[in-house]
Structure formats: structure tokens, C-alpha cells
Amino acid sequence: MALTHFHARLVRMTFPVWMVGVLLPCVLTIPASGQAVPRVVVPTGTRSVDPVRPVSPTSRILYPWKTFVTCTVFWIGERPSGRNYTPNNKSSWDQQWVANFGGYDDPDPANRIANHTTGDFRPKSFIPKLNPFYVALPYNDVAGFGRHKPEASRVIPWFSRMRPAPGETVCKGRWIQIFRGGRSCYGQWEDCGPWVTDDWEFVFGNKPPKTRENGAAGIDLSPAVRDYLGLKSGEKVHWRFVEAGQVPYGPWKKYGQADPSKAGPDLVAQQKYLEYLRKLRDEQFLKKPLNQLQN
């Protein structure tokens, strides 16, 4: 199909989204396939906006979308079957994945809770100890004990900011936004796949997925993500990386949030900002006359 012919069939829709504390219009470009592609448009008018609270610089980072990516569904505790020879009782970064999650993440809808009103998306049989909104992408930054892959420091955008120890992953736990059918979902990168673990050109570059398996699948989604978005394995989604400070509260923050003692750079920055506000408050308090303090 010629490019001009393709553009002639696009439909544009606008709806508001929140980004960095400012309400922005988001234009969805819908091709003939009917799947919306998210695109944020920043207004250029001179209309003033209310000042917002200073945020961590990382909250202003926008990563590019990967559009029309075939997804497959996987789950913690998945057993080998068919051409899938890898059990998911452990992940690329967690040797006790099932135990740390709290049990088998049963994908059978009859054995799951999926409630948009309460925000519960989990197995019925137990409360998960880790976030049930997880994904796998086809790259592992760790080559072995004590070392990263040669390209990791060059291609991973946040690598230098994280300053990891040799062989310490900077990919595990990263937040990802998944978009489908006008709805966004958020999950954390917790495993590697589908099929390959060295496809940095797709994950961090602009090439399509390397594998041809399962319709060139480029992302694995957990049952919770599947249920929230109402999708099936083999369908297309759009996804991108997001910083922790950009993730809104939702079902993906209900269970298994990280130990505060292991806070990442975004949380540390927010904590420092709160300490700064407390210091200003205390300084202003000490400047008040005694008669004001007694009233």
C-alpha cells in the first residue's frame, strides 16, 4: 500500500492524558486495521498553566513507542509444552520465582480474579507477594556471574544512571506501559523472552523482533495484564519504557511493591524532595514570632 494511500485512511481522535503533572491531548492515529497508535501532542500556545511541584528529572524522560508488536501470554510456574521447552519456575534473574511470587500464577480465567472496580487481578488461591503485572522482553543484560553483555552499557538508556555492580541487572523491575484498545496498562520487566534473550536491536533500537516464532512475538504478558487489557495471545499491542515516577496508581501497584530499603533513583529523589520541604517548613516555623507560635 502506498504511503499516501495509507495516510488517506487514517482517523484521528483526541483525548486528554496526564504527563508530568500537565494535562495534554493525546492523538490516536487509527489506521485501516482499526488499532490505535498512541501519540502525545504538546500544545504550543501561550496559555499559562498552574505551577506544578518540581519532579525528578527522570520523570520528564519519554521513551519511544514500539508499535503493533505481537504479544504472547506467559505465567509464573508455566510448564514446558509444545515447542516451549523452558519452564517458568524460575526467571532469568530470579532462581526462586514461584516461591517468591507466592505460588503458581494460574492463567485459567476460572481460577482468577479480574475486577476493574476493586483493582484485583490475581489468582484466587493466594495473595501474590510480587507484582502480578509482569512482562518479559527478549533481552538479558547479564552475560554471566560478575559481567554484563558487551553492548549493555552502550544501548540501555538508564545503564550509566544506575551504576550497577559488575553483572548486576539494570533491566529487572523496569516499568513498561502497554497500550491496546484505548486503554493503558503498566507492568514490570521480570523475565527474558519470548524465544531469544539477545535482541537489543528491538528492545532498545528501532528494528522489528528478531524471532519469527509465534508471529514474530516481541513481548510476553502476564495473565493480569491480559485480563486488564482484555486481550488474547497473538494480538498486537504497543509498548514503551516509562520511569517509575511516571507510573500512575492502579492495580499494578496493589501487590508486591519493592522494599523501601531497596529504593531506586526515582524514589530516592522523591524522598530527598520531601526532606527539603520539611526543612523549609521548619525554617519558616522558627522565624515566626513567639506570640504567633502560642496562638
CSV table of N, CA and C in Angstrom, one decimal, residues 185-281:
chain,number,residue,atom,x,y,z
A,185,CYS,N,-2.0,-0.1,30.3
A,185,CYS,CA,-1.7,-0.9,31.5
A,185,CYS,C,-0.2,-0.8,31.8
A,186,TYR,N,0.2,-1.0,33.0
A,186,TYR,CA,1.6,-0.9,33.4
A,186,TYR,C,2.1,-2.2,34.0
A,187,GLY,N,3.3,-2.6,33.7
A,187,GLY,CA,3.8,-3.8,34.3
A,187,GLY,C,5.3,-3.7,34.4
A,188,GLN,N,5.9,-4.7,35.1
A,188,GLN,CA,7.4,-4.6,35.3
A,188,GLN,C,8.1,-5.8,34.6
A,189,TRP,N,9.3,-5.4,34.1
A,189,TRP,CA,10.1,-6.4,33.3
A,189,TRP,C,10.7,-7.4,34.3
A,190,GLU,N,10.3,-8.6,34.2
A,190,GLU,CA,10.7,-9.6,35.2
A,190,GLU,C,11.3,-10.9,34.6
A,191,ASP,N,11.3,-11.0,33.3
A,191,ASP,CA,11.9,-12.2,32.7
A,191,ASP,C,12.4,-11.8,31.2
A,192,CYS,N,13.0,-12.8,30.6
A,192,CYS,CA,13.5,-12.6,29.2
A,192,CYS,C,12.9,-13.5,28.3
A,193,GLY,N,12.5,-13.0,27.1
A,193,GLY,CA,11.8,-13.7,26.1
A,193,GLY,C,10.8,-12.8,25.4
A,194,PRO,N,10.0,-13.3,24.5
A,194,PRO,CA,9.9,-14.7,24.0
A,194,PRO,C,11.0,-15.1,23.1
A,195,TRP,N,11.4,-16.4,23.3
A,195,TRP,CA,12.3,-17.1,22.4
A,195,TRP,C,13.8,-16.8,22.5
A,196,VAL,N,14.1,-15.5,22.5
A,196,VAL,CA,15.5,-15.1,22.5
A,196,VAL,C,15.8,-14.1,23.6
A,197,THR,N,17.1,-14.0,24.0
A,197,THR,CA,17.5,-13.1,25.1
A,197,THR,C,18.6,-12.1,24.6
A,198,ASP,N,18.8,-11.9,23.3
A,198,ASP,CA,19.9,-11.1,22.9
A,198,ASP,C,19.4,-10.0,21.9
A,199,ASP,N,18.1,-9.7,21.8
A,199,ASP,CA,17.6,-8.9,20.8
A,199,ASP,C,17.5,-7.4,21.2
A,200,TRP,N,18.7,-6.8,21.5
A,200,TRP,CA,18.8,-5.5,21.9
A,200,TRP,C,18.4,-4.5,20.8
A,201,GLU,N,18.5,-4.9,19.6
A,201,GLU,CA,18.2,-4.0,18.5
A,201,GLU,C,16.7,-3.7,18.5
A,202,PHE,N,15.9,-4.7,18.9
A,202,PHE,CA,14.4,-4.5,19.0
A,202,PHE,C,14.1,-3.8,20.3
A,203,VAL,N,14.6,-4.3,21.4
A,203,VAL,CA,14.2,-3.8,22.8
A,203,VAL,C,14.6,-2.3,22.9
A,204,PHE,N,15.8,-2.0,22.5
A,204,PHE,CA,16.3,-0.6,22.7
A,204,PHE,C,16.6,0.1,21.4
A,205,GLY,N,16.5,-0.5,20.3
A,205,GLY,CA,16.7,0.1,19.0
A,205,GLY,C,15.4,0.3,18.2
A,206,ASN,N,15.5,0.3,16.9
A,206,ASN,CA,14.3,0.5,16.1
A,206,ASN,C,14.0,-0.6,15.1
A,207,LYS,N,14.5,-1.8,15.4
A,207,LYS,CA,14.3,-2.9,14.5
A,207,LYS,C,13.2,-3.8,15.0
A,208,PRO,N,12.5,-4.5,14.1
A,208,PRO,CA,11.5,-5.4,14.5
A,208,PRO,C,12.0,-6.6,15.3
A,209,PRO,N,11.2,-7.4,16.0
A,209,PRO,CA,11.7,-8.5,16.7
A,209,PRO,C,12.5,-9.5,15.8
A,210,LYS,N,13.6,-10.0,16.4
A,210,LYS,CA,14.4,-10.9,15.7
A,210,LYS,C,13.8,-12.3,15.4
A,211,THR,N,13.0,-12.8,16.4
A,211,THR,CA,12.4,-14.1,16.2
A,211,THR,C,11.3,-14.1,15.2
A,212,ARG,N,11.0,-15.2,14.5
A,212,ARG,CA,9.9,-15.4,13.6
A,212,ARG,C,8.8,-16.2,14.3
A,213,GLU,N,9.1,-16.7,15.5
A,213,GLU,CA,8.2,-17.6,16.2
A,213,GLU,C,6.9,-16.9,16.6
A,214,ASN,N,5.8,-17.6,16.6
A,214,ASN,CA,4.5,-17.0,17.2
A,214,ASN,C,4.2,-15.7,16.5
A,215,GLY,N,4.4,-15.6,15.2
A,215,GLY,CA,4.1,-14.3,14.6
A,215,GLY,C,5.0,-13.2,14.9
A,216,ALA,N,6.3,-13.5,15.0
A,216,ALA,CA,7.4,-12.6,15.4
A,216,ALA,C,7.0,-11.9,16.7
A,217,ALA,N,6.7,-12.7,17.7
A,217,ALA,CA,6.3,-12.2,19.0
A,217,ALA,C,7.5,-11.4,19.6
A,218,GLY,N,7.1,-10.2,20.2
A,218,GLY,CA,8.1,-9.3,20.8
A,218,GLY,C,8.0,-9.0,22.3
A,219,ILE,N,6.9,-9.5,22.9
A,219,ILE,CA,6.7,-9.3,24.3
A,219,ILE,C,5.8,-10.4,24.9
A,220,ASP,N,6.2,-10.8,26.1
A,220,ASP,CA,5.3,-11.8,26.9
A,220,ASP,C,4.6,-11.0,27.9
A,221,LEU,N,3.3,-11.3,28.1
A,221,LEU,CA,2.5,-10.6,29.1
A,221,LEU,C,1.9,-11.5,30.1
A,222,SER,N,1.8,-11.1,31.3
A,222,SER,CA,1.3,-12.0,32.4
A,222,SER,C,-0.3,-12.1,32.3
A,223,PRO,N,-0.9,-13.1,32.9
A,223,PRO,CA,-2.3,-13.2,32.9
A,223,PRO,C,-3.0,-11.9,33.5
A,224,ALA,N,-2.4,-11.2,34.4
A,224,ALA,CA,-3.0,-10.0,34.9
A,224,ALA,C,-3.1,-8.9,33.9
A,225,VAL,N,-2.0,-8.8,33.1
A,225,VAL,CA,-2.0,-7.8,32.0
A,225,VAL,C,-3.0,-8.2,31.0
A,226,ARG,N,-3.1,-9.5,30.6
A,226,ARG,CA,-4.0,-10.0,29.7
A,226,ARG,C,-5.4,-9.6,30.1
A,227,ASP,N,-5.8,-9.9,31.3
A,227,ASP,CA,-7.1,-9.7,31.8
A,227,ASP,C,-7.5,-8.2,31.9
A,228,TYR,N,-6.5,-7.4,32.3
A,228,TYR,CA,-6.8,-5.9,32.4
A,228,TYR,C,-7.1,-5.4,31.0
A,229,LEU,N,-6.3,-5.8,30.0
A,229,LEU,CA,-6.5,-5.2,28.7
A,229,LEU,C,-7.5,-6.0,27.8
A,230,GLY,N,-7.9,-7.2,28.3
A,230,GLY,CA,-8.9,-8.0,27.6
A,230,GLY,C,-8.4,-8.5,26.3
A,231,LEU,N,-7.2,-9.0,26.3
A,231,LEU,CA,-6.6,-9.4,25.0
A,231,LEU,C,-6.3,-10.9,25.0
A,232,LYS,N,-5.9,-11.4,23.9
A,232,LYS,CA,-5.6,-12.8,23.7
A,232,LYS,C,-4.1,-12.9,23.2
A,233,SER,N,-3.5,-14.1,23.4
A,233,SER,CA,-2.2,-14.3,22.9
A,233,SER,C,-2.2,-14.2,21.4
A,234,GLY,N,-1.2,-13.6,20.8
A,234,GLY,CA,-1.1,-13.4,19.4
A,234,GLY,C,-1.6,-12.1,18.9
A,235,GLU,N,-2.3,-11.3,19.7
A,235,GLU,CA,-2.8,-10.0,19.3
A,235,GLU,C,-1.7,-8.9,19.4
A,236,LYS,N,-1.9,-7.8,18.8
A,236,LYS,CA,-1.0,-6.7,18.7
A,236,LYS,C,-1.2,-5.7,19.8
A,237,VAL,N,0.0,-5.2,20.4
A,237,VAL,CA,-0.1,-4.1,21.4
A,237,VAL,C,1.0,-3.1,21.0
A,238,HIS,N,1.0,-2.0,21.7
A,238,HIS,CA,2.0,-1.0,21.7
A,238,HIS,C,2.6,-1.0,23.1
A,239,TRP,N,3.9,-0.8,23.1
A,239,TRP,CA,4.6,-0.7,24.5
A,239,TRP,C,5.7,0.3,24.4
A,240,ARG,N,6.1,0.8,25.6
A,240,ARG,CA,7.3,1.6,25.8
A,240,ARG,C,7.7,1.6,27.2
A,241,PHE,N,9.0,1.9,27.5
A,241,PHE,CA,9.5,2.0,28.8
A,241,PHE,C,9.0,3.3,29.4
A,242,VAL,N,8.8,3.3,30.7
A,242,VAL,CA,8.4,4.5,31.5
A,242,VAL,C,9.2,4.5,32.8
A,243,GLU,N,9.5,5.7,33.3
A,243,GLU,CA,10.2,5.8,34.6
A,243,GLU,C,9.2,5.6,35.7
A,244,ALA,N,9.7,5.1,36.8
A,244,ALA,CA,8.8,4.8,38.0
A,244,ALA,C,8.0,6.0,38.4
A,245,GLY,N,8.5,7.2,38.3
A,245,GLY,CA,7.8,8.3,38.7
A,245,GLY,C,6.6,8.7,37.7
A,246,GLN,N,6.6,8.1,36.6
A,246,GLN,CA,5.5,8.3,35.6
A,246,GLN,C,4.4,7.3,35.7
A,247,VAL,N,4.5,6.3,36.5
A,247,VAL,CA,3.5,5.2,36.6
A,247,VAL,C,2.4,5.7,37.6
A,248,PRO,N,1.2,5.8,37.1
A,248,PRO,CA,0.1,6.2,38.0
A,248,PRO,C,-0.3,5.0,38.9
A,249,TYR,N,-1.0,5.4,39.9
A,249,TYR,CA,-1.5,4.3,40.8
A,249,TYR,C,-2.6,3.5,40.1
A,250,GLY,N,-2.5,2.2,40.3
A,250,GLY,CA,-3.5,1.3,39.7
A,250,GLY,C,-3.3,-0.1,40.2
A,251,PRO,N,-4.0,-1.0,39.6
A,251,PRO,CA,-3.9,-2.4,40.0
A,251,PRO,C,-2.5,-3.0,40.0
A,252,TRP,N,-1.6,-2.4,39.2
A,252,TRP,CA,-0.2,-2.8,39.1
A,252,TRP,C,0.6,-2.4,40.3
A,253,LYS,N,0.0,-1.6,41.2
A,253,LYS,CA,0.7,-1.1,42.4
A,253,LYS,C,0.1,-1.7,43.7
A,254,LYS,N,-0.9,-2.6,43.5
A,254,LYS,CA,-1.6,-3.1,44.6
A,254,LYS,C,-0.8,-4.2,45.4
A,255,TYR,N,-0.1,-5.0,44.7
A,255,TYR,CA,0.7,-6.1,45.3
A,255,TYR,C,2.1,-6.0,44.9
A,256,GLY,N,3.0,-6.5,45.9
A,256,GLY,CA,4.3,-6.7,45.6
A,256,GLY,C,5.2,-5.6,45.3
A,257,GLN,N,5.0,-4.4,45.9
A,257,GLN,CA,5.8,-3.3,45.7
A,257,GLN,C,7.2,-3.5,46.3
A,258,ALA,N,8.2,-2.8,45.8
A,258,ALA,CA,9.6,-3.1,46.2
A,258,ALA,C,9.8,-2.6,47.7
A,259,ASP,N,10.7,-3.3,48.3
A,259,ASP,CA,11.1,-2.9,49.7
A,259,ASP,C,11.7,-1.5,49.7
A,260,PRO,N,11.2,-0.6,50.5
A,260,PRO,CA,11.7,0.7,50.6
A,260,PRO,C,13.2,0.8,50.8
A,261,SER,N,13.8,-0.2,51.5
A,261,SER,CA,15.2,-0.2,51.7
A,261,SER,C,16.0,-0.4,50.4
A,262,LYS,N,15.3,-0.8,49.3
A,262,LYS,CA,15.9,-1.1,48.0
A,262,LYS,C,15.4,-0.1,47.0
A,263,ALA,N,15.1,1.1,47.5
A,263,ALA,CA,14.5,2.1,46.6
A,263,ALA,C,15.4,2.5,45.4
A,264,GLY,N,14.8,2.7,44.3
A,264,GLY,CA,15.5,3.1,43.1
A,264,GLY,C,15.8,4.6,43.1
A,265,PRO,N,16.5,5.1,42.0
A,265,PRO,CA,16.8,6.5,41.9
A,265,PRO,C,15.6,7.4,42.0
A,266,ASP,N,14.5,7.1,41.3
A,266,ASP,CA,13.3,7.9,41.3
A,266,ASP,C,12.7,8.1,42.7
A,267,LEU,N,12.6,7.0,43.5
A,267,LEU,CA,12.1,7.1,44.8
A,267,LEU,C,13.0,7.8,45.8
A,268,VAL,N,14.3,7.6,45.6
A,268,VAL,CA,15.3,8.4,46.4
A,268,VAL,C,15.2,9.9,46.2
A,269,ALA,N,15.0,10.3,44.9
A,269,ALA,CA,14.9,11.7,44.6
A,269,ALA,C,13.6,12.3,45.2
A,270,GLN,N,12.5,11.5,45.2
A,270,GLN,CA,11.3,12.0,45.8
A,270,GLN,C,11.4,12.1,47.3
A,271,GLN,N,12.1,11.2,47.9
A,271,GLN,CA,12.4,11.3,49.4
A,271,GLN,C,13.2,12.5,49.7
A,272,LYS,N,14.2,12.8,48.9
A,272,LYS,CA,15.1,13.9,49.1
A,272,LYS,C,14.3,15.2,49.0
A,273,TYR,N,13.3,15.2,48.0
A,273,TYR,CA,12.5,16.4,47.9
A,273,TYR,C,11.6,16.6,49.1
A,274,LEU,N,11.0,15.6,49.6
A,274,LEU,CA,10.2,15.7,50.8
A,274,LEU,C,11.0,16.2,52.0
A,275,GLU,N,12.2,15.7,52.1
A,275,GLU,CA,13.1,16.2,53.2
A,275,GLU,C,13.4,17.7,53.0
A,276,TYR,N,13.6,18.1,51.8
A,276,TYR,CA,13.8,19.5,51.5
A,276,TYR,C,12.6,20.4,51.9
A,277,LEU,N,11.4,19.9,51.6
A,277,LEU,CA,10.1,20.6,52.0
A,277,LEU,C,10.0,20.7,53.6
A,278,ARG,N,10.4,19.6,54.2
A,278,ARG,CA,10.3,19.6,55.7
A,278,ARG,C,11.3,20.6,56.3
A,279,LYS,N,12.5,20.7,55.7
A,279,LYS,CA,13.5,21.7,56.1
A,279,LYS,C,13.0,23.1,56.0
A,280,LEU,N,12.4,23.4,54.8
A,280,LEU,CA,11.8,24.7,54.6
A,280,LEU,C,10.7,25.0,55.6
A,281,ARG,N,9.9,24.0,55.9
A,281,ARG,CA,8.8,24.2,56.8
A,281,ARG,C,9.3,24.5,58.2
